[in-house]
mmCIF file of C-alpha atoms and ligand atoms in Angstrom:
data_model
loop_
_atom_site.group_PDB
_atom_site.id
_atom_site.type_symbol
_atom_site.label_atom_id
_atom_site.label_comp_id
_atom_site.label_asym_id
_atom_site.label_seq_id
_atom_site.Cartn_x
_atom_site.Cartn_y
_atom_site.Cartn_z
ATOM 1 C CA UNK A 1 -20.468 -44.946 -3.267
ATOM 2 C CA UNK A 2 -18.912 -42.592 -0.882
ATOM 3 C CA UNK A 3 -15.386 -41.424 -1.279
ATOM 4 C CA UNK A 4 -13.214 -43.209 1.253
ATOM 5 C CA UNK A 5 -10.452 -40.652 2.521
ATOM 6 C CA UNK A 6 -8.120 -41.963 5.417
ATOM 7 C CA UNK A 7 -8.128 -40.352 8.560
ATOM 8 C CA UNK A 8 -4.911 -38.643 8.344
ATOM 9 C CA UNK A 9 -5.489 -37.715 4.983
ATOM 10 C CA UNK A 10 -8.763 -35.942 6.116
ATOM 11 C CA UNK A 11 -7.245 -34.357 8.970
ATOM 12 C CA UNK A 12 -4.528 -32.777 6.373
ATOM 13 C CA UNK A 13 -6.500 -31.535 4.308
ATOM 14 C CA UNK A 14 -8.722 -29.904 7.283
ATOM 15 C CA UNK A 15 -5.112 -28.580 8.407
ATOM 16 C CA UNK A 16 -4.611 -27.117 4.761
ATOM 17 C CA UNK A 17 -8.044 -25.453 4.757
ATOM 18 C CA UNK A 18 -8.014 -23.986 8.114
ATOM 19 C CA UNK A 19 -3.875 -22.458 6.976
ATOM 20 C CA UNK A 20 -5.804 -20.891 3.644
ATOM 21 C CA UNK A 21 -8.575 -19.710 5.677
ATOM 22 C CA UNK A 22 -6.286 -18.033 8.439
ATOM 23 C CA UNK A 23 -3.794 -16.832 5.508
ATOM 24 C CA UNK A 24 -6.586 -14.955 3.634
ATOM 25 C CA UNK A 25 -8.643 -13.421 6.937
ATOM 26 C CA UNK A 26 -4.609 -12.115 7.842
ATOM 27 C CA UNK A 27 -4.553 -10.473 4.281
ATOM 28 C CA UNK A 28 -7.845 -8.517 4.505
ATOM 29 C CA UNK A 29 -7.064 -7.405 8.460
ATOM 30 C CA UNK A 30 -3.833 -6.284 6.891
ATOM 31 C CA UNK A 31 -5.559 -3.976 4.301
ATOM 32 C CA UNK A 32 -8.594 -3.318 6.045
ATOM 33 C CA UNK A 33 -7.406 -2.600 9.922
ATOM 34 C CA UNK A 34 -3.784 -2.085 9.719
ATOM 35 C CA UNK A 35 -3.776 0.003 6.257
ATOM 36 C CA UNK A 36 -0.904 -2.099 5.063
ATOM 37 C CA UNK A 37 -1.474 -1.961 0.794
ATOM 38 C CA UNK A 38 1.121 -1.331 -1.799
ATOM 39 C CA UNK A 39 2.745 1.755 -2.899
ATOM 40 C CA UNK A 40 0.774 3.861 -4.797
ATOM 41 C CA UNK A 41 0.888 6.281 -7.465
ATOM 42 C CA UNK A 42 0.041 9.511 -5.354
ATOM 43 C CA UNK A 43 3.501 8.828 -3.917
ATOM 44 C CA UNK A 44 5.240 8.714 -6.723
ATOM 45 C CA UNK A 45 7.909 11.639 -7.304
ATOM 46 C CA UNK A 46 10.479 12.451 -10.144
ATOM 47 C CA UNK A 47 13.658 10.854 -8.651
ATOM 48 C CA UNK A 48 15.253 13.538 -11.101
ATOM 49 C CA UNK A 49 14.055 16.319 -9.536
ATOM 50 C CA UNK A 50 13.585 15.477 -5.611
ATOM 51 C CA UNK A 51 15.690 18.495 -4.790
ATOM 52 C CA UNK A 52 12.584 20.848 -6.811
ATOM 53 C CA UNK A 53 9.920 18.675 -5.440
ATOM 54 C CA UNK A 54 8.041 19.534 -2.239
ATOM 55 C CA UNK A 55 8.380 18.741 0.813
ATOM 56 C CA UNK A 56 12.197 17.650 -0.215
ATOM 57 C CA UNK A 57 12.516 21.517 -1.812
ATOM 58 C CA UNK A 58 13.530 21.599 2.204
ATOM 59 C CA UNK A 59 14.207 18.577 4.340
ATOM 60 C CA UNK A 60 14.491 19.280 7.966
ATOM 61 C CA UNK A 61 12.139 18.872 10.677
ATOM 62 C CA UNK A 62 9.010 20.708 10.746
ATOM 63 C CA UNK A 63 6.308 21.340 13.677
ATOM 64 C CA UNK A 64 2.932 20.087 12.402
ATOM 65 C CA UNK A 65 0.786 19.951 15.942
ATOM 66 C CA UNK A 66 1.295 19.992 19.706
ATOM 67 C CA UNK A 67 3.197 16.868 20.208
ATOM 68 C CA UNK A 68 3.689 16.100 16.106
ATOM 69 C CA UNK A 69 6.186 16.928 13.964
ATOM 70 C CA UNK A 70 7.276 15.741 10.851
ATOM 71 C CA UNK A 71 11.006 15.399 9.140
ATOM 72 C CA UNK A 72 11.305 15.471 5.412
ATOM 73 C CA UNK A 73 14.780 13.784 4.656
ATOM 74 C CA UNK A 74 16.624 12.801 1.847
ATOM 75 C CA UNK A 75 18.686 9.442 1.619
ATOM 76 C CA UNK A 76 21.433 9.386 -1.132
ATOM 77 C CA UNK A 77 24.552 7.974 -1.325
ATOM 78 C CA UNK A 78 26.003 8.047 1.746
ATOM 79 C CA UNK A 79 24.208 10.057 4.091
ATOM 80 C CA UNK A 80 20.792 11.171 4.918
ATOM 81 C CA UNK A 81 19.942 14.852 4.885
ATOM 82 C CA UNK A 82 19.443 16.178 7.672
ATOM 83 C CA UNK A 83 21.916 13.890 9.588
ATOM 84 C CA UNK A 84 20.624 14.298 12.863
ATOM 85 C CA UNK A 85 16.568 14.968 13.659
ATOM 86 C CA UNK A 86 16.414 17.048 16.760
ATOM 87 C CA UNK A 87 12.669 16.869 18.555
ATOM 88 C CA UNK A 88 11.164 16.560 22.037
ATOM 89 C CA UNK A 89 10.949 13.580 24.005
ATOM 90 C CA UNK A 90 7.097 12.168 23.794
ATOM 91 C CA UNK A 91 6.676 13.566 20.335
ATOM 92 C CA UNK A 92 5.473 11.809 17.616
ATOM 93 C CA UNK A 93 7.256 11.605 14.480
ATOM 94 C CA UNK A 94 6.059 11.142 10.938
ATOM 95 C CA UNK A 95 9.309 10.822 8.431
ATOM 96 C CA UNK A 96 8.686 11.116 4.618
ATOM 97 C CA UNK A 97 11.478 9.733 2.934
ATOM 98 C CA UNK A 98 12.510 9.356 -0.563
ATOM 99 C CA UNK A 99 16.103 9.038 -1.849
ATOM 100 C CA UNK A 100 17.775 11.472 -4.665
ATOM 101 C CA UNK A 101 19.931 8.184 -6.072
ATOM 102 C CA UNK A 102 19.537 4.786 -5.698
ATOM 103 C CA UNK A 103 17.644 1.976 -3.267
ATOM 104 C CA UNK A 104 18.280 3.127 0.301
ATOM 105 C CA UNK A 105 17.488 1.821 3.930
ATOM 106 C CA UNK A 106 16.153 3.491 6.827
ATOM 107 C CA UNK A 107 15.858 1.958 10.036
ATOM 108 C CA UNK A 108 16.092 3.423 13.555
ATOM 109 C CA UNK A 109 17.489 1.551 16.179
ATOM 110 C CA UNK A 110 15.493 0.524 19.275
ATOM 111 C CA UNK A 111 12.204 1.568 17.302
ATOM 112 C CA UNK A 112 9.946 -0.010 15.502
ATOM 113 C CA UNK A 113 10.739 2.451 11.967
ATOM 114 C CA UNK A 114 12.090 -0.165 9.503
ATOM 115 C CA UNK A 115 11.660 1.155 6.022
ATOM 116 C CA UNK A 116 13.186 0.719 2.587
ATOM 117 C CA UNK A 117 13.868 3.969 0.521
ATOM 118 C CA UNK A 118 13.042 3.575 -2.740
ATOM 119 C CA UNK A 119 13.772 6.262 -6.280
ATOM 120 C CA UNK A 120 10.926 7.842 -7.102
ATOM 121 C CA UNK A 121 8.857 6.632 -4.423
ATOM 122 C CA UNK A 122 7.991 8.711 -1.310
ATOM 123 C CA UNK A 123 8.232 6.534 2.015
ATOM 124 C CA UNK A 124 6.284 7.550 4.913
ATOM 125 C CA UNK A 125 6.763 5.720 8.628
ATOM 126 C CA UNK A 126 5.511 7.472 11.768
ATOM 127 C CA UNK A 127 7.263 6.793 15.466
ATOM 128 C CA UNK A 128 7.050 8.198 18.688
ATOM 129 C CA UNK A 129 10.147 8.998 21.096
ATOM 130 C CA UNK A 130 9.048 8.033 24.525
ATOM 131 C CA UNK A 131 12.623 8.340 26.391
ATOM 132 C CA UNK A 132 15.043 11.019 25.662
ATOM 133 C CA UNK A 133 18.177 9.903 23.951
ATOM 134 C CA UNK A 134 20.324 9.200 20.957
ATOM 135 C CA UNK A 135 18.511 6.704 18.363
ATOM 136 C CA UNK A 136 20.550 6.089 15.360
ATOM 137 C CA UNK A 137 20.112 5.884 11.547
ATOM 138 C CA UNK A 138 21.404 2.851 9.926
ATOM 139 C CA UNK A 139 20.656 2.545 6.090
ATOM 140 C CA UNK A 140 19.880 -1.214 5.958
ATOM 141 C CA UNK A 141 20.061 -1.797 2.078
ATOM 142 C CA UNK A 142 23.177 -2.304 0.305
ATOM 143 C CA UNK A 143 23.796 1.074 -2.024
ATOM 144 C CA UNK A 144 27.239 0.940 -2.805
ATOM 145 C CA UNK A 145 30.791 1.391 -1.549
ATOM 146 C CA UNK A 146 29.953 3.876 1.670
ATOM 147 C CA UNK A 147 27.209 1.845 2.456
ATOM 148 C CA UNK A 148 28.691 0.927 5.912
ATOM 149 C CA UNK A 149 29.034 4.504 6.933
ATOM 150 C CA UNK A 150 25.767 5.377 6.234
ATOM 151 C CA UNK A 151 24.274 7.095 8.829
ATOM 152 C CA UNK A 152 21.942 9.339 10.677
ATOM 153 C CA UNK A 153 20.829 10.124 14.159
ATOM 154 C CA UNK A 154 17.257 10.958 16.186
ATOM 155 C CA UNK A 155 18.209 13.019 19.184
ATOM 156 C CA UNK A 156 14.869 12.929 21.647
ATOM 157 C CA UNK A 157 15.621 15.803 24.190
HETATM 158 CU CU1 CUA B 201 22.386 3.793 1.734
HETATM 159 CU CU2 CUA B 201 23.156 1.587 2.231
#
């Protein structure tokens, strides 16, 4: 005897299918194309120590190809070190972030760098400055009393 399933049922149930199906192919294109995976251990750093640790020994912004750089910056409560990243219109920028205290934010205004900064934990987010200008800093996760004046600033000259 055959199952009898009403049509609407069916159709539901092909819905639900087709929403698992598309949820898990999303999943593995996120790990597999876009890289997207959880934090691991070879990022790890002694929030203790950040100010021994390499490449937070010496934040600033550093020069690491033609049109690359990189800035090494440390978030703690309430400011980011260096305040203000200074590099060349066009250039692409790789920021490695961790924070000396507790759970900071780092997101740069009219880009697509929206990061959390965590203890311990070494963030990494790459951008590139197309127009020259002033992009600000805005830590985006509560951390305490100054929160609100916690900022920092990308000037693309
Ligand atoms: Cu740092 Cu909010």
């Amino acid at each position: 005897m055959a199952l009898k399933v009403e049509r609407y049922e069916r159709i539901f149930l092909y819905l639900t299918v087709v929403v698992l199906v598309a949820g898990i192919v999303a999943i593995v294109l996120s790990v597999a194309e876009a890289n997207i995976h959880l934090p691991s251990t070879e990022d790890r750093i002694d929030p203790r120590r950040v100010e021994e640790t390499p490449p937070f020994d010496d934040p600033g912004v550093f020069q690491a190809g033609p049109d690359e750089f990189q800035a090494v910056v440390i978030a703690r409560a309430w400011s980011f070190e260096p305040a203000e990243v200074r590099v060349p219109a066009g250039a692409e920028v790789e920021f490695v972030i961790t924070s000396a205290d507790v759970l900071h934010g780092f997101l740069i205004l009219d880009t697509s760098v929206n990061a959390m900064v965590i203890p311990g934990q070494v963030t990494r987010v790459t951008t590139t400055f197309d127009e020259a200008g002033e992009y600000e800093i805005v830590c985006h996760e509560y951390c305490g009393i100054g929160h609100q004046g916690m900022f920092g600033k990308v000037v693309a000259e």
